Coordinates of C-alpha atoms in Angstrom, one line a residue:
X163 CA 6.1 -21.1 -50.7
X164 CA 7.5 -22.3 -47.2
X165 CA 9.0 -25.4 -46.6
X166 CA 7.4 -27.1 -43.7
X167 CA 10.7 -26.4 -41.2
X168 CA 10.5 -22.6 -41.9
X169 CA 6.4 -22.8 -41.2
X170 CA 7.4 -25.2 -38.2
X171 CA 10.0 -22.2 -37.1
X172 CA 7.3 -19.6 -37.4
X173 CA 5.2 -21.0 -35.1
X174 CA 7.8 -21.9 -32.8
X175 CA 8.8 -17.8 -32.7
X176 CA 5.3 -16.9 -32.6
X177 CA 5.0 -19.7 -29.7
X178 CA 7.7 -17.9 -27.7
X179 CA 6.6 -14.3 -28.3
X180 CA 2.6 -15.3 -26.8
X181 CA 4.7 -16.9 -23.8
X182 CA 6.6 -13.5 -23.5
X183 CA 4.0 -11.1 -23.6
X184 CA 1.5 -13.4 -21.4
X185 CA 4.3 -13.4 -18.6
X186 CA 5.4 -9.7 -19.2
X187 CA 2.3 -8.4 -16.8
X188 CA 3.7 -10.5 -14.1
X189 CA 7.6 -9.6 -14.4
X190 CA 6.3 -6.1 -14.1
X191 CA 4.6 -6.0 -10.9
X192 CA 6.7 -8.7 -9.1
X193 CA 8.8 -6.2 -7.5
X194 CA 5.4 -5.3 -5.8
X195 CA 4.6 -8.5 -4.7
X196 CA 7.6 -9.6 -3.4
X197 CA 7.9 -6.1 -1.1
X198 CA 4.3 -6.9 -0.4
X199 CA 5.3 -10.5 0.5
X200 CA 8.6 -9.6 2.2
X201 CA 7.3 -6.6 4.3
X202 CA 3.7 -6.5 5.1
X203 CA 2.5 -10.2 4.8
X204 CA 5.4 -11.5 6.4
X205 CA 4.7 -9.3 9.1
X206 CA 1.2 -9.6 10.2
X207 CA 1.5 -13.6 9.8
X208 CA 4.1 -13.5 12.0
X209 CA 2.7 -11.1 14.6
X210 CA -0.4 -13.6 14.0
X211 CA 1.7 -16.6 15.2
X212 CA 2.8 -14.6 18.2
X213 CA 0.4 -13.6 19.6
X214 CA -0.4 -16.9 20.6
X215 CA 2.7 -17.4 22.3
X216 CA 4.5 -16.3 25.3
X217 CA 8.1 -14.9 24.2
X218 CA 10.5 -14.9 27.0
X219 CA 14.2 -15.3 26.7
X220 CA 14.1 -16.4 23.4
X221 CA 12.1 -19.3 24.0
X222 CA 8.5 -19.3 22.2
X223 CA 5.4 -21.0 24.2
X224 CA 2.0 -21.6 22.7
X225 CA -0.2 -20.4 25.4
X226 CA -3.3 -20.2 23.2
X227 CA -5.8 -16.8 23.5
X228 CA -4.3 -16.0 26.8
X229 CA -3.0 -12.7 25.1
X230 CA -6.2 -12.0 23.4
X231 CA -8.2 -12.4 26.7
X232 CA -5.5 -9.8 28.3
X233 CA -6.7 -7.5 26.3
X234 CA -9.9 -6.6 28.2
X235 CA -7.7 -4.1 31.0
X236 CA -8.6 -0.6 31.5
X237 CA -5.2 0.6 29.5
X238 CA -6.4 -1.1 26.5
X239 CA -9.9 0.1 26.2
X240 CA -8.4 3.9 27.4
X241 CA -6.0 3.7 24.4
X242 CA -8.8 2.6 22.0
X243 CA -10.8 5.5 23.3
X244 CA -8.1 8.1 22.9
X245 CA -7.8 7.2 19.6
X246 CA -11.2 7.1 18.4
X247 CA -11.5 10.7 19.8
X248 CA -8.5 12.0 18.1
X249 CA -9.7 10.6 15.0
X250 CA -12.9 12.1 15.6
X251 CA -11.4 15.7 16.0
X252 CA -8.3 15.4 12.8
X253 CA -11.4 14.3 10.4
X254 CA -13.8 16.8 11.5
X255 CA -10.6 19.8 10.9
X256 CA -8.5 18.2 8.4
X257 CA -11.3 17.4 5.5
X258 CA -13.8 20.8 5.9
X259 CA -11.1 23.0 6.1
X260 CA -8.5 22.4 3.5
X261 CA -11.3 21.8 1.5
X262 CA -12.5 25.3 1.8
X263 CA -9.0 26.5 1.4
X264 CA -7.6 24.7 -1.5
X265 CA -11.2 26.4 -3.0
X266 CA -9.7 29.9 -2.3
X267 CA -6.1 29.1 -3.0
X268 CA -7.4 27.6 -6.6
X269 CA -9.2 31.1 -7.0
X270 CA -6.8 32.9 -9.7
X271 CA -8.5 36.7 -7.9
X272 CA -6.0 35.7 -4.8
X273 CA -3.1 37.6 -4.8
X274 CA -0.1 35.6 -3.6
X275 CA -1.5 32.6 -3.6
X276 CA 1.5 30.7 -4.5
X277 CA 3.2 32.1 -1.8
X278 CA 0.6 30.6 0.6
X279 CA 0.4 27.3 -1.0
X280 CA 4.0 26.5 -0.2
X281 CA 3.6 28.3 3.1
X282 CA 0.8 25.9 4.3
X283 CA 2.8 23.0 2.9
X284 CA 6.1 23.7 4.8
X285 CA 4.9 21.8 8.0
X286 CA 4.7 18.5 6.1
X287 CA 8.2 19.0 5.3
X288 CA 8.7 19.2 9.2
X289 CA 10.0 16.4 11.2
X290 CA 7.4 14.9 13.5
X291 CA 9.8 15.1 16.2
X292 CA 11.6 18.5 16.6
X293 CA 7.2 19.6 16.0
X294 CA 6.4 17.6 18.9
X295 CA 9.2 19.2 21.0
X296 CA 8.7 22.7 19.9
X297 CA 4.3 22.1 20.4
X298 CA 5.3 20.4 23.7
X299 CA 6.7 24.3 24.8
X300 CA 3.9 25.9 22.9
X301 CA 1.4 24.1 25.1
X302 CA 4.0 24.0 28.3
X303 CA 2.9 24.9 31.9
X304 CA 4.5 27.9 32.6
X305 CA 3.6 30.7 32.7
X306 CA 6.1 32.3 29.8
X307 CA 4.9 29.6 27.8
X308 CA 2.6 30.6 24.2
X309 CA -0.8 29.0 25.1
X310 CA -0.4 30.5 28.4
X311 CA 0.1 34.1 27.3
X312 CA -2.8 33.9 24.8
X313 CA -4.7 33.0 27.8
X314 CA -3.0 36.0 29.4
X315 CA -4.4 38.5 26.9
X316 CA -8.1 37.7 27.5
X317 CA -7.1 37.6 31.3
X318 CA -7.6 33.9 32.0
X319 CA -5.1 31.9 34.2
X320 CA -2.4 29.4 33.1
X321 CA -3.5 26.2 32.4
X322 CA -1.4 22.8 32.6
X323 CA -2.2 21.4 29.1
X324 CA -0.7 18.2 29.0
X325 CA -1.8 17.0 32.5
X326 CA -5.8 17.2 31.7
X327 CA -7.9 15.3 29.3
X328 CA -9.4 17.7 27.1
X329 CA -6.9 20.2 26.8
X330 CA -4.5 17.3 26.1
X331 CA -6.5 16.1 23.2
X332 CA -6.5 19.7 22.3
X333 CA -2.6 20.3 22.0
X334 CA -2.4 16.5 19.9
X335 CA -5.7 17.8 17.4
X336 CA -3.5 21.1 17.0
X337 CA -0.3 19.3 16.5
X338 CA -1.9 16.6 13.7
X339 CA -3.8 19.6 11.9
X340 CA -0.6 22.1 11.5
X341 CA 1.6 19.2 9.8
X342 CA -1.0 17.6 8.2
X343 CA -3.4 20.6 6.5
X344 CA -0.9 21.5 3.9
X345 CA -1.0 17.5 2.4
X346 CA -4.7 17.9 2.3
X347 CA -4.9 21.1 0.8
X348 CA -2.6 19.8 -2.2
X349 CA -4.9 16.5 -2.5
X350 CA -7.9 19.2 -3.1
X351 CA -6.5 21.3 -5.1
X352 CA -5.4 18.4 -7.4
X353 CA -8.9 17.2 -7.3
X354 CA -10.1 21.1 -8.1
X355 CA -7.6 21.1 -11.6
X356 CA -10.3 18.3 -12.7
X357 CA -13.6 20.3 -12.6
X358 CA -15.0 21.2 -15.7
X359 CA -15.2 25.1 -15.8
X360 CA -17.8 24.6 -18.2
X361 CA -20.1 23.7 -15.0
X362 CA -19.1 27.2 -12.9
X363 CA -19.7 29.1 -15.8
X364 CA -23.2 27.2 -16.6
X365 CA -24.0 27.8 -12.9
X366 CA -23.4 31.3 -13.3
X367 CA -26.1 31.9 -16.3
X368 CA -28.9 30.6 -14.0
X369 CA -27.8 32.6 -11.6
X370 CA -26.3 30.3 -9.2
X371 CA -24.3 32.4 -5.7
X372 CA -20.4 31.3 -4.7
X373 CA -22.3 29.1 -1.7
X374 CA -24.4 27.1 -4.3
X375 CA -21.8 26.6 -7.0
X376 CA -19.7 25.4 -3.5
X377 CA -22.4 22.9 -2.4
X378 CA -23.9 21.8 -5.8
X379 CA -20.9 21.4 -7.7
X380 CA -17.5 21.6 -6.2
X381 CA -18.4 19.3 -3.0
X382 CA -19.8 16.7 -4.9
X383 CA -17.4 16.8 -7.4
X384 CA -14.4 16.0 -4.9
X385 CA -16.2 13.1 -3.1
X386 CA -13.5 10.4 -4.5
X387 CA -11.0 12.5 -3.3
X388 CA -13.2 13.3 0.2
X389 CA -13.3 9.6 0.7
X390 CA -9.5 8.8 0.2
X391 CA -8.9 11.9 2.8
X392 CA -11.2 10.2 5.0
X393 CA -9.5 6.7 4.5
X394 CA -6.0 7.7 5.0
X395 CA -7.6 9.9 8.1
X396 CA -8.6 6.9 9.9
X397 CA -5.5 5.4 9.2
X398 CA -3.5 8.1 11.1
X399 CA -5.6 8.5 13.3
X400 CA -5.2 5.3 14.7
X401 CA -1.4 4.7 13.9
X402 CA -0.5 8.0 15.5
X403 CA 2.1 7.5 17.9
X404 CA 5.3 9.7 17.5
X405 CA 2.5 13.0 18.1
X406 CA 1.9 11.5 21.8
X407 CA 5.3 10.4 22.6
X408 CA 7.5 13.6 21.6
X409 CA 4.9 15.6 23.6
X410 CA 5.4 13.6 27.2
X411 CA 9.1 13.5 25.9
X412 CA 8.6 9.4 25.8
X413 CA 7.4 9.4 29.4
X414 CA 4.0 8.2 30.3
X415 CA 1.4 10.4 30.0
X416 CA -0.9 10.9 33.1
X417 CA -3.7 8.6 33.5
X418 CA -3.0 7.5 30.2
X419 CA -4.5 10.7 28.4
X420 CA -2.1 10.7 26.1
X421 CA -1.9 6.7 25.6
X422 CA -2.7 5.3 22.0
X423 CA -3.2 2.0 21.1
X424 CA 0.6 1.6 19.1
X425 CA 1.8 3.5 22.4
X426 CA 0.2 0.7 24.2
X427 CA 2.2 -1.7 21.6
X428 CA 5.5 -0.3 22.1
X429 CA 5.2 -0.1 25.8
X430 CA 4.5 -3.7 26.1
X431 CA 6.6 -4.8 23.2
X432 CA 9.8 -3.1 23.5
X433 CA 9.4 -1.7 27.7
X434 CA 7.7 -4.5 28.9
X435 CA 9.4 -7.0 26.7
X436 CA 6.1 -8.9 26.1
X437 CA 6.3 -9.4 22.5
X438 CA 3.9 -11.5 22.6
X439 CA 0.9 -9.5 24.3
X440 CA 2.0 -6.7 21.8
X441 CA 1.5 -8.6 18.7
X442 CA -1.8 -9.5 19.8
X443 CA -2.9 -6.0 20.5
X444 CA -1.6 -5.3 16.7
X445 CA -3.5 -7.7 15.2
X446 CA -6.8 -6.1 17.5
X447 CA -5.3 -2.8 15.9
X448 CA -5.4 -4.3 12.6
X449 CA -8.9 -5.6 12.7
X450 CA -10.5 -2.9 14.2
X451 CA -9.0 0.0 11.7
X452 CA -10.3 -2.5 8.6
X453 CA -13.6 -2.8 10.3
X454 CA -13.7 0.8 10.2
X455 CA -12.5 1.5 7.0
X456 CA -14.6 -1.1 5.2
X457 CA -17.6 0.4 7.3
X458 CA -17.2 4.0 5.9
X459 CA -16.4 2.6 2.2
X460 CA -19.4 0.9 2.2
X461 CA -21.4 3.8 2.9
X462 CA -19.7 6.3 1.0
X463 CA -17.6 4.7 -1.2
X464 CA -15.6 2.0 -3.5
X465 CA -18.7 -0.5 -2.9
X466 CA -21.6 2.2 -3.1
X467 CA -23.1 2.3 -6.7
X468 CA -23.5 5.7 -7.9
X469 CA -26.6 7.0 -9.8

């Protein structure tokens, strides 16, 4: 039998081991939560605080929603529009298509296919700035320069890409969908390694084609992974900024074709010096992407309850 100190020192260890193990958890993800803390809450309260001041000279004025009501200009609502186009265009090229080729690169009948895969993927590996350089010759205005002597084939004239609206757009869809295809393609074929082969095969007994085993199995089988693609889409979309800048070489674009809305943020940040005014455009940033996002996720994702 125990003596009563050798029970009471039991119950102390086993005391200390519940007290161990219930803050174990914790320990574990507090190097999360203080980067969390330390470099994005931080951050957005502080740009919060700001942009209800007037910065100038180091000396911080309260000036209420001043900045907020500044925010109804013509550059603003031109950057907002930009962005929601070019979002438009990267989603509606950068989810169909990799999707169908991460279908035919997970196809072991390919020959090579290994050799494509890393080929496709290269561009990710690119920096965003020597790409915007080199795509800002591609789509240059002379005569010599590659868009211009595709146009030369089929006998139409030069255009000047980066000084219209369209064709502007154009070179920055172009641009986002060479260096980012190949991260797509890898999040779908990923998603492919998880399909059940059973299904395929069970498909094929009752005589189901390659378009309905696409459409009836495979599509709906990567919806998770066609939602995050759409999430992290909308995202980029509407943080792009070093695409636009490297392809006016940092200058402004005309008429503002090529102005985003964290364009607009550095210009009047870090050109204009109005800190203030630019923190309050990155909270508007900030509120209108999570609109968006929580929009799309409730029709089509996280919050949608599945049959």
């Amino acid at each position: 039998m125990l003596s009563e100190n050798e029970i009471a020192k039991v119950h102390a260890v086993r005391k200390k081991r519940t007290k161990t193990v219930r803050w174990a958890p914790y320990l574990f993800i507090s190097p999360f939560i203080l980067s969390f803390l330390l470099f994005f809450a931080y951050p957005i309260v502080s740009s919060f605080i700001m942009s209800f001041q007037h910065i100038e000279s180091g000396e911080e004025t309260f000036i209420g929603f001043d900045n907020y009501i500044k925010l109804w200009n013509p550059d603003f609502f031109k950057a907002i529009l930009n962005n929601v186009s070019y979002t438009f265009w990267t989603i509606l090229v950068l989810i169909p298509i990799p999707m169908v080729l991460a279908v035919f690169l997970n196809s072991k009948w390919l020959p090579g296919r290994n050799v494509f895969r890393s080929a496709l993927f290269i561009p990710a590996l690119t920096s965003v700035v020597v790409a915007g350089a080199i795509f800002r010759l591609i789509f240059g205005e002379l005569d010599g320069s590659l868009m211009n002597s595709v146009l030369h084939v089929f006998g139409l004239p030069s255009q000047k890409w980066l000084l219209h609206q369209h064709s502007a757009m154009l070179a920055m869809v172009v641009l986002a969908s060479w260096r980012w295809m190949g991260i797509n393609i890898l999040y779908y074929l990923s998603a492919l390694q998880s399909i059940p082969r059973d299904l395929y095969e069970s498909a094929e007994i009752d005589g189901a084609g390659i378009g309905a085993k696409f459409f009836r199995i495979t599509v709906p089988m990567l919806k998770p992974i066609t939602i995050y693609v759409l999430t992290i889409s909308i995202y980029g979309g509407f943080a792009m900024f070093t695409e636009s800048y490297m392809l006016w070489a940092g200058k402004p674009s005309p008429q503002n074709i090529g102005l985003t809305i964290v364009g607009y943020i550095y210009q009047q940040g870090f050109q204009y010096f109005n800190l203030g005014y630019g923190a309050a455009i990155g909270i508007a940033l900030l509120i209108i992407t999570m609109l968006i996002n929580l929009i799309q996720l409730l029709c089509f994702g996280l919050f949608r309850k599945e049959e």
